[in-house]
PDB file of C-alpha atoms in Angstrom:
ATOM      1  CA  UNK J   1       2.031  72.292 -21.221  1.00 85.00           C
ATOM      2  CA  UNK J   2       2.221  68.541 -21.519  1.00 95.00           C
ATOM      3  CA  UNK J   3      -0.957  66.465 -21.744  1.00 97.00           C
ATOM      4  CA  UNK J   4      -1.185  62.785 -20.868  1.00 98.00           C
ATOM      5  CA  UNK J   5      -3.936  60.239 -21.331  1.00 97.00           C
ATOM      6  CA  UNK J   6      -5.284  58.546 -18.189  1.00 96.00           C
ATOM      7  CA  UNK J   7      -3.757  55.289 -19.481  1.00 95.00           C
ATOM      8  CA  UNK J   8      -0.324  56.998 -19.322  1.00 96.00           C
ATOM      9  CA  UNK J   9      -0.752  58.173 -15.733  1.00 95.00           C
ATOM     10  CA  UNK J  10       1.066  55.231 -14.120  1.00 94.00           C
ATOM     11  CA  UNK J  11       4.206  55.870 -16.189  1.00 96.00           C
ATOM     12  CA  UNK J  12       4.028  59.595 -15.387  1.00 96.00           C
ATOM     13  CA  UNK J  13       3.517  58.878 -11.669  1.00 93.00           C
ATOM     14  CA  UNK J  14       6.514  56.543 -11.633  1.00 92.00           C
ATOM     15  CA  UNK J  15       8.740  59.124 -13.303  1.00 92.00           C
ATOM     16  CA  UNK J  16       7.383  61.958 -11.136  1.00 91.00           C
ATOM     17  CA  UNK J  17       7.845  59.946  -7.932  1.00 87.00           C
ATOM     18  CA  UNK J  18      11.513  59.423  -8.796  1.00 86.00           C
ATOM     19  CA  UNK J  19      11.909  63.217  -8.963  1.00 80.00           C
ATOM     20  CA  UNK J  20       9.949  63.913  -5.758  1.00 77.00           C
ATOM     21  CA  UNK J  21      11.566  64.135  -2.305  1.00 75.00           C
ATOM     22  CA  UNK J  22      11.273  60.977  -0.199  1.00 75.00           C
ATOM     23  CA  UNK J  23       7.931  60.696   1.560  1.00 75.00           C
ATOM     24  CA  UNK J  24       6.227  62.994  -0.936  1.00 84.00           C
ATOM     25  CA  UNK J  25       3.866  61.838  -3.670  1.00 92.00           C
ATOM     26  CA  UNK J  26       2.897  63.433  -6.967  1.00 95.00           C
ATOM     27  CA  UNK J  27      -0.461  65.223  -6.848  1.00 97.00           C
ATOM     28  CA  UNK J  28      -3.579  64.744  -8.941  1.00 98.00           C
ATOM     29  CA  UNK J  29      -5.347  68.090  -8.659  1.00 99.00           C
ATOM     30  CA  UNK J  30      -9.069  67.697  -9.308  1.00 99.00           C
ATOM     31  CA  UNK J  31     -10.435  71.108 -10.311  1.00 99.00           C
ATOM     32  CA  UNK J  32     -14.075  70.063 -10.708  1.00 99.00           C
ATOM     33  CA  UNK J  33     -16.966  71.435  -8.657  1.00 98.00           C
ATOM     34  CA  UNK J  34     -18.028  69.700  -5.404  1.00 98.00           C
ATOM     35  CA  UNK J  35     -21.223  68.318  -6.976  1.00 98.00           C
ATOM     36  CA  UNK J  36     -19.086  66.685  -9.680  1.00 98.00           C
ATOM     37  CA  UNK J  37     -16.977  64.939  -7.039  1.00 96.00           C
ATOM     38  CA  UNK J  38     -20.160  63.510  -5.546  1.00 96.00           C
ATOM     39  CA  UNK J  39     -21.137  62.210  -8.981  1.00 97.00           C
ATOM     40  CA  UNK J  40     -17.776  60.639  -9.877  1.00 97.00           C
ATOM     41  CA  UNK J  41     -14.415  60.596  -8.160  1.00 95.00           C
ATOM     42  CA  UNK J  42     -11.117  58.755  -8.340  1.00 95.00           C
ATOM     43  CA  UNK J  43      -9.285  56.903  -5.598  1.00 93.00           C
ATOM     44  CA  UNK J  44      -5.776  58.010  -4.693  1.00 94.00           C
ATOM     45  CA  UNK J  45      -3.381  55.201  -5.601  1.00 91.00           C
ATOM     46  CA  UNK J  46       0.274  56.162  -5.906  1.00 91.00           C
ATOM     47  CA  UNK J  47      -0.575  59.851  -5.760  1.00 95.00           C
ATOM     48  CA  UNK J  48      -2.010  62.448  -3.427  1.00 95.00           C
ATOM     49  CA  UNK J  49      -5.487  63.549  -4.492  1.00 98.00           C
ATOM     50  CA  UNK J  50      -6.366  67.199  -3.910  1.00 98.00           C
ATOM     51  CA  UNK J  51      -9.559  69.026  -4.761  1.00 98.00           C
ATOM     52  CA  UNK J  52      -9.521  72.747  -5.484  1.00 99.00           C
ATOM     53  CA  UNK J  53     -12.335  73.952  -7.761  1.00 99.00           C
ATOM     54  CA  UNK J  54     -11.022  75.891 -10.752  1.00 99.00           C
ATOM     55  CA  UNK J  55     -12.441  79.217  -9.570  1.00 98.00           C
ATOM     56  CA  UNK J  56     -10.644  78.824  -6.200  1.00 99.00           C
ATOM     57  CA  UNK J  57      -7.171  77.957  -7.504  1.00 99.00           C
ATOM     58  CA  UNK J  58      -5.795  81.547  -7.553  1.00 98.00           C
ATOM     59  CA  UNK J  59      -6.767  82.217  -3.937  1.00 98.00           C
ATOM     60  CA  UNK J  60      -5.590  78.780  -2.747  1.00 99.00           C
ATOM     61  CA  UNK J  61      -2.308  78.750  -4.672  1.00 98.00           C
ATOM     62  CA  UNK J  62      -0.307  78.623  -1.431  1.00 97.00           C
ATOM     63  CA  UNK J  63      -1.704  75.114  -0.779  1.00 97.00           C
ATOM     64  CA  UNK J  64       0.333  73.780  -3.701  1.00 97.00           C
ATOM     65  CA  UNK J  65       4.099  73.207  -3.869  1.00 94.00           C
ATOM     66  CA  UNK J  66       5.682  74.765  -6.970  1.00 92.00           C
ATOM     67  CA  UNK J  67       8.221  71.933  -7.223  1.00 88.00           C
ATOM     68  CA  UNK J  68       5.827  69.020  -6.684  1.00 92.00           C
ATOM     69  CA  UNK J  69       4.636  67.134  -9.779  1.00 95.00           C
ATOM     70  CA  UNK J  70       0.960  67.949 -10.398  1.00 97.00           C
ATOM     71  CA  UNK J  71      -1.444  66.338 -12.873  1.00 98.00           C
ATOM     72  CA  UNK J  72      -4.595  68.423 -13.362  1.00 99.00           C
ATOM     73  CA  UNK J  73      -7.968  66.692 -13.783  1.00 99.00           C
ATOM     74  CA  UNK J  74     -11.501  67.878 -14.615  1.00 99.00           C
ATOM     75  CA  UNK J  75     -14.531  66.466 -16.468  1.00 99.00           C
ATOM     76  CA  UNK J  76     -13.227  66.474 -20.068  1.00 98.00           C
ATOM     77  CA  UNK J  77      -9.811  68.150 -19.791  1.00 98.00           C
ATOM     78  CA  UNK J  78     -10.645  71.746 -20.694  1.00 98.00           C
ATOM     79  CA  UNK J  79     -10.784  73.353 -17.237  1.00 99.00           C
ATOM     80  CA  UNK J  80      -7.789  71.344 -16.086  1.00 99.00           C
ATOM     81  CA  UNK J  81      -5.816  72.553 -19.132  1.00 99.00           C
ATOM     82  CA  UNK J  82      -6.591  76.141 -18.152  1.00 99.00           C
ATOM     83  CA  UNK J  83      -5.493  75.469 -14.566  1.00 99.00           C
ATOM     84  CA  UNK J  84      -2.324  73.719 -15.776  1.00 99.00           C
ATOM     85  CA  UNK J  85      -1.439  76.747 -17.915  1.00 98.00           C
ATOM     86  CA  UNK J  86      -2.181  79.087 -15.005  1.00 99.00           C
ATOM     87  CA  UNK J  87       0.069  77.063 -12.677  1.00 99.00           C
ATOM     88  CA  UNK J  88       2.899  77.073 -15.208  1.00 98.00           C
ATOM     89  CA  UNK J  89       2.570  80.857 -15.524  1.00 98.00           C
ATOM     90  CA  UNK J  90       2.856  81.049 -11.735  1.00 98.00           C
ATOM     91  CA  UNK J  91       6.213  79.244 -11.783  1.00 97.00           C
ATOM     92  CA  UNK J  92       5.122  75.656 -11.189  1.00 96.00           C
ATOM     93  CA  UNK J  93       7.628  73.418 -12.934  1.00 91.00           C
ATOM     94  CA  UNK J  94       6.172  69.892 -13.208  1.00 94.00           C
ATOM     95  CA  UNK J  95       2.636  70.237 -14.536  1.00 98.00           C
ATOM     96  CA  UNK J  96       0.646  67.966 -16.851  1.00 98.00           C
ATOM     97  CA  UNK J  97      -2.985  67.945 -17.909  1.00 99.00           C
ATOM     98  CA  UNK J  98      -4.955  64.700 -17.916  1.00 99.00           C
ATOM     99  CA  UNK J  99      -6.427  64.813 -21.431  1.00 98.00           C
ATOM    100  CA  UNK J 100     -10.064  63.767 -21.587  1.00 98.00           C
ATOM    101  CA  UNK J 101     -10.563  64.259 -17.852  1.00 98.00           C
ATOM    102  CA  UNK J 102     -12.474  61.918 -15.603  1.00 98.00           C
ATOM    103  CA  UNK J 103     -14.580  60.841 -18.579  1.00 98.00           C
ATOM    104  CA  UNK J 104     -11.475  59.353 -20.232  1.00 98.00           C
ATOM    105  CA  UNK J 105     -10.299  58.103 -16.813  1.00 97.00           C
ATOM    106  CA  UNK J 106     -13.446  55.973 -16.628  1.00 97.00           C
ATOM    107  CA  UNK J 107     -12.882  54.606 -20.130  1.00 97.00           C
ATOM    108  CA  UNK J 108      -9.109  54.010 -19.898  1.00 96.00           C
ATOM    109  CA  UNK J 109      -8.253  53.431 -16.230  1.00 95.00           C
ATOM    110  CA  UNK J 110     -11.238  52.577 -14.074  1.00 95.00           C
ATOM    111  CA  UNK J 111     -14.608  51.650 -15.567  1.00 96.00           C
ATOM    112  CA  UNK J 112     -16.029  51.775 -12.027  1.00 96.00           C
ATOM    113  CA  UNK J 113     -15.875  55.579 -12.158  1.00 97.00           C
ATOM    114  CA  UNK J 114     -19.302  56.790 -13.309  1.00 96.00           C
ATOM    115  CA  UNK J 115     -19.578  58.697 -16.579  1.00 96.00           C
ATOM    116  CA  UNK J 116     -21.712  61.820 -16.425  1.00 96.00           C
TER     117      UNK J 116
END
């Protein structure tokens, strides 16, 4: 599984968008709990933002396209790494983990995102 830093997301999105069917955007899959989203969240810009808590991913797998580029996000990158590995084992082909999670996102991409 490939991991990228939040600062590398734009380059990954650009590459992923070139490999995505017209009218479709890469996905940032936020696997944090609902209370965490209320504490800190990102704005979709150049990607589709989806929220499926980690524990719900197996039962909601049909909501995701196996061929769509997906970058997994959580608080520090551990849960999202587990989800990324799970998705790859389920046949998803374009998966990355956002290393450092939303905490690193706040430090590297958007200081307006609260750190918790």
